[in-house]
Amino acid sequence: MQPRSSAWTLAAIYAALIVFASLFPFEGWRVQGVDPWVFLTAKLPPPYWTWFDVNTNIAGYVPLGFLLALGMLRDGRRARWAVPLAALLGASLSLGMEFLQIYLPRRVPSNMDLSLNAGGALLGALLAALLERLGALQRWAQFRERWLAPGSGGAVALLALWPAALLFPTALPFGLGQVLERLDLWLDEQLEDTPFMSWLPLWDAPMTPLTPGAELLCVMLGLLIPCLLGYCVITHKLRRAVFAVCSVLAGVGVTALSAALTYGPAHAWEWLQAPGRAAIWGGGLVALALVPVPRRICGVLLLVALSMHLSWLNQASTDVYFAQTLQVWEQGRFIRFYGLAQWLGWLWPYATLIYVGWYVAQRAAAPRMAA
């Protein structure tokens, strides 16, 4: 029996992220007293548009169409209708998002956006069909069978999302999941002047910045975590080493891209100073040293690494300069990606923690399985 494609998992996650990006910041809902479908008959093109908006509206739905069509192509019963069904589902999601945006003050529904989103979903579906016809999807299935253990869909989905999570600026390179300070402030605002305020935990000491040594270890762990996640589903030692090198290069490259988008291309590598370089080399060398470790032990080590990483990050405060950095995304042209990238960066480590906890429990239940 053919294993269920991880494309369905990725498509569901990506659709949820589109909802976040389309409806962020989820506040200020109001009824305007006009027909919510009025945007469908508006004149084209709309008064205010840029090529950046055009390109992002197309590109944003290409992965969704691709993943939906890929999942259907892997499922022989629906392969014939993969392209039209994927395009229809993508267009339907976009229609729903545009309909809901008329109730949000910071969003403007547009039939142009709907058309571009639907076109992007169709392009993605056509790309999947083309790759299927060229035999690329079959080669990927063979590659996955050689490289990855059965039941690796969850790990593949998380690894595919890791570079996207790194796009959102972090106070520390690879420092995903630093949410406690923000959560505490949000709870203070929501529960102020209510009896529930006394339920909040009292911190014994104020949050302080990390020491240089702790920063070094956090960066190393942040880079080591995806490597260990890959080791949980990759068995061959040489392939693990190749994966570790590719993961480090991808992490460094995406972090540089995030810096370039935030501060400008001239500042893409300013974060890579001597401590950062030492942490990257250290994390890479530790990842290579762990190549021979059995899969179950890699899962346990990953749980330890995630727990330490999140504990240190969430006991540390962020500085005012980092808060100013976020305004570039929150108020600039990246506003439509702000919620999407932010939630990815916040939730990725915790989703990984849940997955690895389940993985270790499954491996413990079957100790005689090959590692």
PDB file of N, CA and C in Angstrom, residues 143 146-149 159 223-224 226-248 283-301 359 363 370-371:
ATOM      1  N   PHE A 143      13.579   8.833  -4.228  1.00  0.00           N
ATOM      2  CA  PHE A 143      14.551   9.494  -3.355  1.00  0.00           C
ATOM      3  C   PHE A 143      14.097   9.418  -1.904  1.00  0.00           C
ATOM      4  N   ARG A 146      14.566   5.987  -0.454  1.00  0.00           N
ATOM      5  CA  ARG A 146      15.965   5.665  -0.147  1.00  0.00           C
ATOM      6  C   ARG A 146      16.449   6.420   1.085  1.00  0.00           C
ATOM      7  N   TRP A 147      16.086   7.674   1.197  1.00  0.00           N
ATOM      8  CA  TRP A 147      16.647   8.540   2.226  1.00  0.00           C
ATOM      9  C   TRP A 147      15.888   8.497   3.548  1.00  0.00           C
ATOM     10  N   LEU A 148      14.574   8.353   3.499  1.00  0.00           N
ATOM     11  CA  LEU A 148      13.759   8.559   4.690  1.00  0.00           C
ATOM     12  C   LEU A 148      13.093   7.271   5.140  1.00  0.00           C
ATOM     13  N   ALA A 149      12.942   7.151   6.446  1.00  0.00           N
ATOM     14  CA  ALA A 149      12.253   6.003   7.025  1.00  0.00           C
ATOM     15  C   ALA A 149      10.750   6.137   6.798  1.00  0.00           C
ATOM     16  N   LEU A 159      10.416  20.182   8.625  1.00  0.00           N
ATOM     17  CA  LEU A 159      11.681  20.612   8.023  1.00  0.00           C
ATOM     18  C   LEU A 159      11.442  21.562   6.858  1.00  0.00           C
ATOM     19  N   LEU A 223      20.551  25.796  15.589  1.00  0.00           N
ATOM     20  CA  LEU A 223      21.017  25.189  14.341  1.00  0.00           C
ATOM     21  C   LEU A 223      21.040  23.668  14.433  1.00  0.00           C
ATOM     22  N   LEU A 224      21.245  23.150  15.621  1.00  0.00           N
ATOM     23  CA  LEU A 224      21.317  21.704  15.810  1.00  0.00           C
ATOM     24  C   LEU A 224      19.936  21.052  15.771  1.00  0.00           C
ATOM     25  N   PRO A 226      17.081  21.371  13.835  1.00  0.00           N
ATOM     26  CA  PRO A 226      16.596  20.763  12.582  1.00  0.00           C
ATOM     27  C   PRO A 226      17.469  19.589  12.129  1.00  0.00           C
ATOM     28  N   CYS A 227      18.762  19.624  12.435  1.00  0.00           N
ATOM     29  CA  CYS A 227      19.626  18.492  12.078  1.00  0.00           C
ATOM     30  C   CYS A 227      19.187  17.234  12.812  1.00  0.00           C
ATOM     31  N   LEU A 228      18.921  17.345  14.115  1.00  0.00           N
ATOM     32  CA  LEU A 228      18.473  16.195  14.894  1.00  0.00           C
ATOM     33  C   LEU A 228      17.100  15.723  14.422  1.00  0.00           C
ATOM     34  N   LEU A 229      16.244  16.655  14.023  1.00  0.00           N
ATOM     35  CA  LEU A 229      14.931  16.273  13.502  1.00  0.00           C
ATOM     36  C   LEU A 229      15.092  15.443  12.229  1.00  0.00           C
ATOM     37  N   GLY A 230      16.019  15.857  11.371  1.00  0.00           N
ATOM     38  CA  GLY A 230      16.282  15.073  10.166  1.00  0.00           C
ATOM     39  C   GLY A 230      16.855  13.705  10.488  1.00  0.00           C
ATOM     40  N   TYR A 231      17.704  13.642  11.480  1.00  0.00           N
ATOM     41  CA  TYR A 231      18.303  12.356  11.869  1.00  0.00           C
ATOM     42  C   TYR A 231      17.246  11.361  12.357  1.00  0.00           C
ATOM     43  N   CYS A 232      16.123  11.869  12.860  1.00  0.00           N
ATOM     44  CA  CYS A 232      15.062  10.970  13.335  1.00  0.00           C
ATOM     45  C   CYS A 232      14.443  10.163  12.190  1.00  0.00           C
ATOM     46  N   VAL A 233      14.579  10.645  10.959  1.00  0.00           N
ATOM     47  CA  VAL A 233      13.950   9.952   9.827  1.00  0.00           C
ATOM     48  C   VAL A 233      14.955   9.563   8.751  1.00  0.00           C
ATOM     49  N   ILE A 234      16.234   9.906   8.937  1.00  0.00           N
ATOM     50  CA  ILE A 234      17.291   9.520   7.992  1.00  0.00           C
ATOM     51  C   ILE A 234      18.182   8.502   8.692  1.00  0.00           C
ATOM     52  N   THR A 235      18.408   7.373   8.057  1.00  0.00           N
ATOM     53  CA  THR A 235      19.163   6.298   8.712  1.00  0.00           C
ATOM     54  C   THR A 235      20.614   6.215   8.244  1.00  0.00           C
ATOM     55  N   HIS A 236      20.876   6.513   6.977  1.00  0.00           N
ATOM     56  CA  HIS A 236      22.210   6.349   6.407  1.00  0.00           C
ATOM     57  C   HIS A 236      23.137   7.451   6.913  1.00  0.00           C
ATOM     58  N   LYS A 237      24.338   7.071   7.373  1.00  0.00           N
ATOM     59  CA  LYS A 237      25.245   8.042   7.991  1.00  0.00           C
ATOM     60  C   LYS A 237      25.703   9.114   7.003  1.00  0.00           C
ATOM     61  N   LEU A 238      26.108   8.717   5.791  1.00  0.00           N
ATOM     62  CA  LEU A 238      26.575   9.700   4.815  1.00  0.00           C
ATOM     63  C   LEU A 238      25.454  10.663   4.447  1.00  0.00           C
ATOM     64  N   ARG A 239      24.247  10.145   4.293  1.00  0.00           N
ATOM     65  CA  ARG A 239      23.114  11.011   3.949  1.00  0.00           C
ATOM     66  C   ARG A 239      22.796  11.967   5.091  1.00  0.00           C
ATOM     67  N   ARG A 240      22.965  11.516   6.321  1.00  0.00           N
ATOM     68  CA  ARG A 240      22.794  12.423   7.459  1.00  0.00           C
ATOM     69  C   ARG A 240      23.799  13.564   7.401  1.00  0.00           C
ATOM     70  N   ALA A 241      25.047  13.247   7.084  1.00  0.00           N
ATOM     71  CA  ALA A 241      26.081  14.281   7.013  1.00  0.00           C
ATOM     72  C   ALA A 241      25.757  15.297   5.918  1.00  0.00           C
ATOM     73  N   VAL A 242      25.312  14.803   4.757  1.00  0.00           N
ATOM     74  CA  VAL A 242      24.928  15.709   3.668  1.00  0.00           C
ATOM     75  C   VAL A 242      23.763  16.589   4.100  1.00  0.00           C
ATOM     76  N   PHE A 243      22.787  15.975   4.762  1.00  0.00           N
ATOM     77  CA  PHE A 243      21.628  16.733   5.235  1.00  0.00           C
ATOM     78  C   PHE A 243      22.042  17.801   6.242  1.00  0.00           C
ATOM     79  N   ALA A 244      22.953  17.477   7.155  1.00  0.00           N
ATOM     80  CA  ALA A 244      23.396  18.444   8.162  1.00  0.00           C
ATOM     81  C   ALA A 244      24.059  19.647   7.504  1.00  0.00           C
ATOM     82  N   VAL A 245      24.930  19.391   6.537  1.00  0.00           N
ATOM     83  CA  VAL A 245      25.609  20.493   5.835  1.00  0.00           C
ATOM     84  C   VAL A 245      24.585  21.361   5.103  1.00  0.00           C
ATOM     85  N   CYS A 246      23.629  20.728   4.420  1.00  0.00           N
ATOM     86  CA  CYS A 246      22.607  21.480   3.696  1.00  0.00           C
ATOM     87  C   CYS A 246      21.733  22.292   4.658  1.00  0.00           C
ATOM     88  N   SER A 247      21.436  21.725   5.832  1.00  0.00           N
ATOM     89  CA  SER A 247      20.615  22.439   6.816  1.00  0.00           C
ATOM     90  C   SER A 247      21.324  23.688   7.328  1.00  0.00           C
ATOM     91  N   VAL A 248      22.610  23.552   7.629  1.00  0.00           N
ATOM     92  CA  VAL A 248      23.378  24.710   8.111  1.00  0.00           C
ATOM     93  C   VAL A 248      23.426  25.790   7.033  1.00  0.00           C
ATOM     94  N   GLY A 283      27.771  24.442  16.100  1.00  0.00           N
ATOM     95  CA  GLY A 283      26.555  23.671  15.866  1.00  0.00           C
ATOM     96  C   GLY A 283      26.720  22.672  14.737  1.00  0.00           C
ATOM     97  N   GLY A 284      27.412  23.093  13.660  1.00  0.00           N
ATOM     98  CA  GLY A 284      27.640  22.188  12.544  1.00  0.00           C
ATOM     99  C   GLY A 284      28.517  21.009  12.925  1.00  0.00           C
ATOM    100  N   LEU A 285      29.581  21.272  13.695  1.00  0.00           N
ATOM    101  CA  LEU A 285      30.483  20.186  14.106  1.00  0.00           C
ATOM    102  C   LEU A 285      29.795  19.210  15.053  1.00  0.00           C
ATOM    103  N   VAL A 286      28.969  19.736  15.967  1.00  0.00           N
ATOM    104  CA  VAL A 286      28.221  18.841  16.861  1.00  0.00           C
ATOM    105  C   VAL A 286      27.242  17.989  16.057  1.00  0.00           C
ATOM    106  N   ALA A 287      26.585  18.605  15.069  1.00  0.00           N
ATOM    107  CA  ALA A 287      25.649  17.851  14.231  1.00  0.00           C
ATOM    108  C   ALA A 287      26.368  16.727  13.495  1.00  0.00           C
ATOM    109  N   LEU A 288      27.555  16.999  12.974  1.00  0.00           N
ATOM    110  CA  LEU A 288      28.322  15.951  12.284  1.00  0.00           C
ATOM    111  C   LEU A 288      28.792  14.875  13.259  1.00  0.00           C
ATOM    112  N   ALA A 289      29.133  15.274  14.483  1.00  0.00           N
ATOM    113  CA  ALA A 289      29.574  14.290  15.476  1.00  0.00           C
ATOM    114  C   ALA A 289      28.437  13.351  15.870  1.00  0.00           C
ATOM    115  N   LEU A 290      27.188  13.805  15.745  1.00  0.00           N
ATOM    116  CA  LEU A 290      26.041  12.988  16.134  1.00  0.00           C
ATOM    117  C   LEU A 290      25.502  12.138  14.991  1.00  0.00           C
ATOM    118  N   VAL A 291      26.149  12.168  13.849  1.00  0.00           N
ATOM    119  CA  VAL A 291      25.693  11.397  12.686  1.00  0.00           C
ATOM    120  C   VAL A 291      25.492   9.914  13.001  1.00  0.00           C
ATOM    121  N   PRO A 292      26.390   9.241  13.756  1.00  0.00           N
ATOM    122  CA  PRO A 292      26.212   7.796  13.985  1.00  0.00           C
ATOM    123  C   PRO A 292      25.160   7.436  15.037  1.00  0.00           C
ATOM    124  N   VAL A 293      24.584   8.400  15.715  1.00  0.00           N
ATOM    125  CA  VAL A 293      23.681   8.121  16.834  1.00  0.00           C
ATOM    126  C   VAL A 293      22.375   7.500  16.327  1.00  0.00           C
ATOM    127  N   PRO A 294      21.853   6.462  16.986  1.00  0.00           N
ATOM    128  CA  PRO A 294      20.591   5.846  16.565  1.00  0.00           C
ATOM    129  C   PRO A 294      19.427   6.834  16.569  1.00  0.00           C
ATOM    130  N   ARG A 295      18.413   6.520  15.792  1.00  0.00           N
ATOM    131  CA  ARG A 295      17.294   7.438  15.602  1.00  0.00           C
ATOM    132  C   ARG A 295      16.568   7.745  16.911  1.00  0.00           C
ATOM    133  N   ARG A 296      16.322   6.738  17.725  1.00  0.00           N
ATOM    134  CA  ARG A 296      15.601   6.980  18.973  1.00  0.00           C
ATOM    135  C   ARG A 296      16.398   7.890  19.905  1.00  0.00           C
ATOM    136  N   ILE A 297      17.692   7.692  19.975  1.00  0.00           N
ATOM    137  CA  ILE A 297      18.529   8.562  20.819  1.00  0.00           C
ATOM    138  C   ILE A 297      18.534   9.977  20.264  1.00  0.00           C
ATOM    139  N   CYS A 298      18.517  10.104  18.935  1.00  0.00           N
ATOM    140  CA  CYS A 298      18.439  11.447  18.327  1.00  0.00           C
ATOM    141  C   CYS A 298      17.150  12.144  18.748  1.00  0.00           C
ATOM    142  N   GLY A 299      16.053  11.389  18.823  1.00  0.00           N
ATOM    143  CA  GLY A 299      14.807  11.976  19.279  1.00  0.00           C
ATOM    144  C   GLY A 299      14.887  12.465  20.711  1.00  0.00           C
ATOM    145  N   VAL A 300      15.511  11.666  21.577  1.00  0.00           N
ATOM    146  CA  VAL A 300      15.672  12.071  22.981  1.00  0.00           C
ATOM    147  C   VAL A 300      16.560  13.313  23.073  1.00  0.00           C
ATOM    148  N   LEU A 301      17.669  13.308  22.329  1.00  0.00           N
ATOM    149  CA  LEU A 301      18.555  14.476  22.323  1.00  0.00           C
ATOM    150  C   LEU A 301      17.836  15.713  21.796  1.00  0.00           C
ATOM    151  N   TYR A 359       7.032  10.942  18.609  1.00  0.00           N
ATOM    152  CA  TYR A 359       7.968  10.043  17.925  1.00  0.00           C
ATOM    153  C   TYR A 359       8.740   9.180  18.931  1.00  0.00           C
ATOM    154  N   ARG A 363       8.674   5.121  19.323  1.00  0.00           N
ATOM    155  CA  ARG A 363       9.889   4.307  19.256  1.00  0.00           C
ATOM    156  C   ARG A 363      10.067   3.484  20.541  1.00  0.00           C
ATOM    157  N   ALA A 370      14.268  -1.384  13.797  1.00  0.00           N
ATOM    158  CA  ALA A 370      15.633  -1.017  13.380  1.00  0.00           C
ATOM    159  C   ALA A 370      15.834   0.479  13.538  1.00  0.00           C
ATOM    160  N   ALA A 371      16.970   0.848  14.142  1.00  0.00           N
ATOM    161  CA  ALA A 371      17.295   2.265  14.306  1.00  0.00           C
ATOM    162  C   ALA A 371      18.099   2.729  13.129  1.00  0.00           C
TER     163      ALA A 371
END
